[in-house]
Amino acid sequence: MHADVEEVLLSGEEVQTRVAELGAQLAADYEGREPVLVSVLKGSIIFLADLVRAMPIPLSIDLMEVSSYGTSTESSGQVRILKDLSTSIEGREVIVVEDIIDTGLTLNYLLRYLHDKGPASIRICCLLDKPARRLAPIEIDYRGFTIADRFVIGYGLDYGERYRNLPYIGVLRPSVYSAAPPA
């Protein structure tokens, strides 16, 4: 366990097992169709990579990058799109793949933006749901885990671009983020 991790919340094995279950469920639900999975960089990239390998159906992926204004641990919901979709999603069945949903403000903005692109449908698949912090109503179709209101890192989740490569979901020691901002 990394020295900055207070506790391993979900082991790598627990995460991999649940991601495989989500992939199997998505593959069954989208059998005979070809969804496009839209992932938001950077946090969900590891989840997306493992998820699509657990889906033995035709599919495509696209990536977006957004920046929300706020502090390093809080989102304001004011979003700026840094990287837009590479291809049209008009008439496509879209699955938005998120690493974590907490306030829901950024995702709420993103969903409105994607709806304006004319997809046939949009569903949400998230690895972690933190409902205690929800400020915007979000209907999650596929959920990996529901977690308490704690600052988590690992498996793509970061603090100051660190810890994304941890194979598990860990709780970051408060002394790390309450100290000076990361370099």
CSV table of C-alpha atoms in Angstrom, one decimal:
chain,number,residue,atom,x,y,z
A,1,MET,CA,0.0,0.0,0.0
A,2,HIS,CA,1.3,3.5,-0.9
A,3,ALA,CA,2.4,5.6,2.0
A,4,ASP,CA,-0.1,8.4,1.2
A,5,VAL,CA,-3.1,5.9,1.3
A,6,GLU,CA,-4.9,5.8,4.6
A,7,GLU,CA,-6.9,2.7,3.7
A,8,VAL,CA,-7.6,0.4,0.7
A,9,LEU,CA,-11.3,0.9,0.0
A,10,LEU,CA,-11.5,-1.6,-2.8
A,11,SER,CA,-8.8,-4.1,-3.7
A,12,GLY,CA,-7.6,-4.6,-7.2
A,13,GLU,CA,-9.3,-7.9,-7.3
A,14,GLU,CA,-12.7,-6.5,-6.2
A,15,VAL,CA,-12.4,-3.8,-8.8
A,16,GLN,CA,-11.5,-6.2,-11.6
A,17,THR,CA,-14.3,-8.6,-10.7
A,18,ARG,CA,-16.9,-5.9,-10.7
A,19,VAL,CA,-15.6,-4.4,-14.0
A,20,ALA,CA,-15.9,-7.8,-15.6
A,21,GLU,CA,-19.5,-8.1,-14.3
A,22,LEU,CA,-20.4,-4.6,-15.7
A,23,GLY,CA,-18.8,-5.5,-19.0
A,24,ALA,CA,-20.8,-8.8,-19.2
A,25,GLN,CA,-24.0,-6.9,-18.3
A,26,LEU,CA,-23.4,-4.2,-20.9
A,27,ALA,CA,-22.6,-6.8,-23.6
A,28,ALA,CA,-25.8,-8.7,-22.8
A,29,ASP,CA,-27.9,-5.5,-22.9
A,30,TYR,CA,-26.3,-4.2,-26.1
A,31,GLU,CA,-26.2,-7.6,-27.9
A,32,GLY,CA,-26.9,-7.1,-31.7
A,33,ARG,CA,-26.2,-3.3,-31.4
A,34,GLU,CA,-23.0,-1.3,-31.6
A,35,PRO,CA,-22.8,1.3,-28.9
A,36,VAL,CA,-20.2,4.0,-28.6
A,37,LEU,CA,-18.6,4.3,-25.2
A,38,VAL,CA,-17.7,7.9,-24.4
A,39,SER,CA,-15.2,8.3,-21.7
A,40,VAL,CA,-14.1,11.5,-19.9
A,41,LEU,CA,-10.4,11.8,-19.6
A,42,LYS,CA,-8.3,11.3,-17.7
A,43,GLY,CA,-9.7,9.5,-14.6
A,44,SER,CA,-11.9,6.9,-16.4
A,45,ILE,CA,-9.3,5.7,-19.0
A,46,ILE,CA,-8.2,2.7,-17.0
A,47,PHE,CA,-11.8,1.8,-16.2
A,48,LEU,CA,-12.7,2.2,-19.9
A,49,ALA,CA,-9.8,0.0,-21.1
A,50,ASP,CA,-10.8,-2.8,-18.7
A,51,LEU,CA,-14.5,-2.4,-19.4
A,52,VAL,CA,-14.3,-2.7,-23.2
A,53,ARG,CA,-12.1,-5.8,-22.9
A,54,ALA,CA,-14.9,-7.4,-20.9
A,55,MET,CA,-17.5,-6.6,-23.7
A,56,PRO,CA,-17.3,-9.2,-26.5
A,57,ILE,CA,-19.6,-7.2,-28.8
A,58,PRO,CA,-18.9,-4.7,-31.6
A,59,LEU,CA,-18.4,-1.2,-30.1
A,60,SER,CA,-16.5,1.9,-30.6
A,61,ILE,CA,-15.0,4.4,-28.2
A,62,ASP,CA,-14.6,8.1,-28.1
A,63,LEU,CA,-12.8,10.4,-25.6
A,64,MET,CA,-13.6,13.8,-24.2
A,65,GLU,CA,-11.6,15.9,-21.9
A,66,VAL,CA,-13.3,18.5,-19.7
A,67,SER,CA,-12.1,20.8,-17.0
A,68,SER,CA,-14.3,22.0,-14.2
A,69,TYR,CA,-13.4,25.1,-12.4
A,70,GLY,CA,-13.0,24.8,-8.7
A,71,THR,CA,-10.4,23.6,-6.2
A,72,SER,CA,-8.4,20.4,-6.6
A,73,THR,CA,-10.9,18.5,-4.5
A,74,GLU,CA,-14.2,20.3,-5.3
A,75,SER,CA,-16.0,20.8,-8.6
A,76,SER,CA,-17.9,24.0,-9.3
A,77,GLY,CA,-19.9,22.5,-12.1
A,78,GLN,CA,-18.7,25.2,-14.5
A,79,VAL,CA,-17.2,23.1,-17.3
A,80,ARG,CA,-14.9,23.8,-20.2
A,81,ILE,CA,-14.5,21.2,-23.0
A,82,LEU,CA,-10.8,20.7,-23.7
A,83,LYS,CA,-11.3,17.8,-26.2
A,84,ASP,CA,-14.5,17.2,-28.0
A,85,LEU,CA,-15.8,14.0,-29.6
A,86,SER,CA,-13.8,12.8,-32.6
A,87,THR,CA,-16.9,11.5,-34.5
A,88,SER,CA,-20.6,12.2,-34.6
A,89,ILE,CA,-22.9,10.4,-32.1
A,90,GLU,CA,-26.1,11.4,-34.0
A,91,GLY,CA,-28.4,8.3,-34.0
A,92,ARG,CA,-25.9,6.3,-32.0
A,93,GLU,CA,-26.5,4.5,-28.7
A,94,VAL,CA,-24.1,6.2,-26.3
A,95,ILE,CA,-22.7,4.8,-23.0
A,96,VAL,CA,-21.0,7.5,-21.0
A,97,VAL,CA,-18.2,5.9,-18.9
A,98,GLU,CA,-17.3,7.7,-15.8
A,99,ASP,CA,-14.7,6.9,-13.1
A,100,ILE,CA,-16.6,8.6,-10.3
A,101,ILE,CA,-19.8,10.6,-9.9
A,102,ASP,CA,-19.9,12.8,-6.8
A,103,THR,CA,-21.7,16.2,-7.1
A,104,GLY,CA,-22.9,15.2,-10.6
A,105,LEU,CA,-22.4,18.8,-11.8
A,106,THR,CA,-19.8,18.1,-14.4
A,107,LEU,CA,-21.7,15.0,-15.7
A,108,ASN,CA,-25.0,17.0,-15.7
A,109,TYR,CA,-23.3,19.6,-18.0
A,110,LEU,CA,-21.8,16.9,-20.2
A,111,LEU,CA,-25.1,15.0,-20.6
A,112,ARG,CA,-26.9,18.2,-21.8
A,113,TYR,CA,-24.0,18.8,-24.2
A,114,LEU,CA,-24.2,15.2,-25.6
A,115,HIS,CA,-28.0,15.3,-25.9
A,116,ASP,CA,-27.7,18.2,-28.2
A,117,LYS,CA,-25.6,16.0,-30.5
A,118,GLY,CA,-28.7,13.9,-31.3
A,119,PRO,CA,-27.8,10.4,-30.0
A,120,ALA,CA,-30.5,7.6,-30.1
A,121,SER,CA,-29.9,7.1,-26.4
A,122,ILE,CA,-27.5,7.9,-23.6
A,123,ARG,CA,-26.9,5.7,-20.6
A,124,ILE,CA,-24.4,6.1,-17.8
A,125,CYS,CA,-21.9,3.5,-16.5
A,126,CYS,CA,-19.8,4.6,-13.6
A,127,LEU,CA,-17.3,2.7,-11.5
A,128,LEU,CA,-17.8,4.7,-8.3
A,129,ASP,CA,-21.0,6.5,-7.1
A,130,LYS,CA,-20.6,8.9,-4.2
A,131,PRO,CA,-24.3,10.0,-3.6
A,132,ALA,CA,-23.6,11.8,-0.3
A,133,ARG,CA,-22.2,14.7,-2.4
A,134,ARG,CA,-24.8,14.8,-5.1
A,135,LEU,CA,-25.9,18.3,-6.1
A,136,ALA,CA,-27.4,17.5,-9.5
A,137,PRO,CA,-29.8,14.6,-10.2
A,138,ILE,CA,-28.1,11.9,-12.2
A,139,GLU,CA,-29.7,8.6,-13.1
A,140,ILE,CA,-27.0,5.9,-13.2
A,141,ASP,CA,-27.8,2.9,-15.3
A,142,TYR,CA,-24.7,0.8,-14.5
A,143,ARG,CA,-22.9,1.3,-11.2
A,144,GLY,CA,-19.7,-0.4,-10.0
A,145,PHE,CA,-19.7,0.5,-6.3
A,146,THR,CA,-21.4,3.0,-4.0
A,147,ILE,CA,-19.0,4.6,-1.7
A,148,ALA,CA,-19.0,7.0,1.3
A,149,ASP,CA,-17.9,10.6,1.0
A,150,ARG,CA,-14.1,10.1,1.2
A,151,PHE,CA,-11.4,11.4,-1.1
A,152,VAL,CA,-10.4,8.3,-3.2
A,153,ILE,CA,-7.5,7.7,-5.5
A,154,GLY,CA,-6.1,4.9,-7.7
A,155,TYR,CA,-7.3,2.9,-10.7
A,156,GLY,CA,-7.3,6.2,-12.8
A,157,LEU,CA,-8.3,8.5,-10.0
A,158,ASP,CA,-5.8,11.1,-9.0
A,159,TYR,CA,-4.8,13.9,-6.8
A,160,GLY,CA,-2.6,16.4,-8.6
A,161,GLU,CA,-2.0,13.8,-11.4
A,162,ARG,CA,-0.6,11.3,-8.9
A,163,TYR,CA,-1.8,7.9,-7.9
A,164,ARG,CA,-3.6,7.0,-11.1
A,165,ASN,CA,-1.5,3.9,-11.5
A,166,LEU,CA,-2.4,2.3,-8.2
A,167,PRO,CA,-4.2,-1.0,-9.0
A,168,TYR,CA,-6.8,-0.5,-6.1
A,169,ILE,CA,-9.1,2.3,-4.9
A,170,GLY,CA,-7.6,3.9,-1.8
A,171,VAL,CA,-8.5,6.7,0.6
A,172,LEU,CA,-6.0,9.5,0.4
A,173,ARG,CA,-4.7,10.6,3.8
A,174,PRO,CA,-6.3,14.1,4.5
A,175,SER,CA,-2.8,15.4,5.5
A,176,VAL,CA,-1.8,15.0,1.8
A,177,TYR,CA,-4.6,17.3,0.4
A,178,SER,CA,-4.8,19.6,3.3
A,179,ALA,CA,-1.1,20.4,2.9
A,180,ALA,CA,0.4,22.5,0.2
A,181,PRO,CA,-0.9,21.9,-3.4
A,182,PRO,CA,0.9,19.2,-5.3
A,183,ALA,CA,3.8,20.2,-7.5
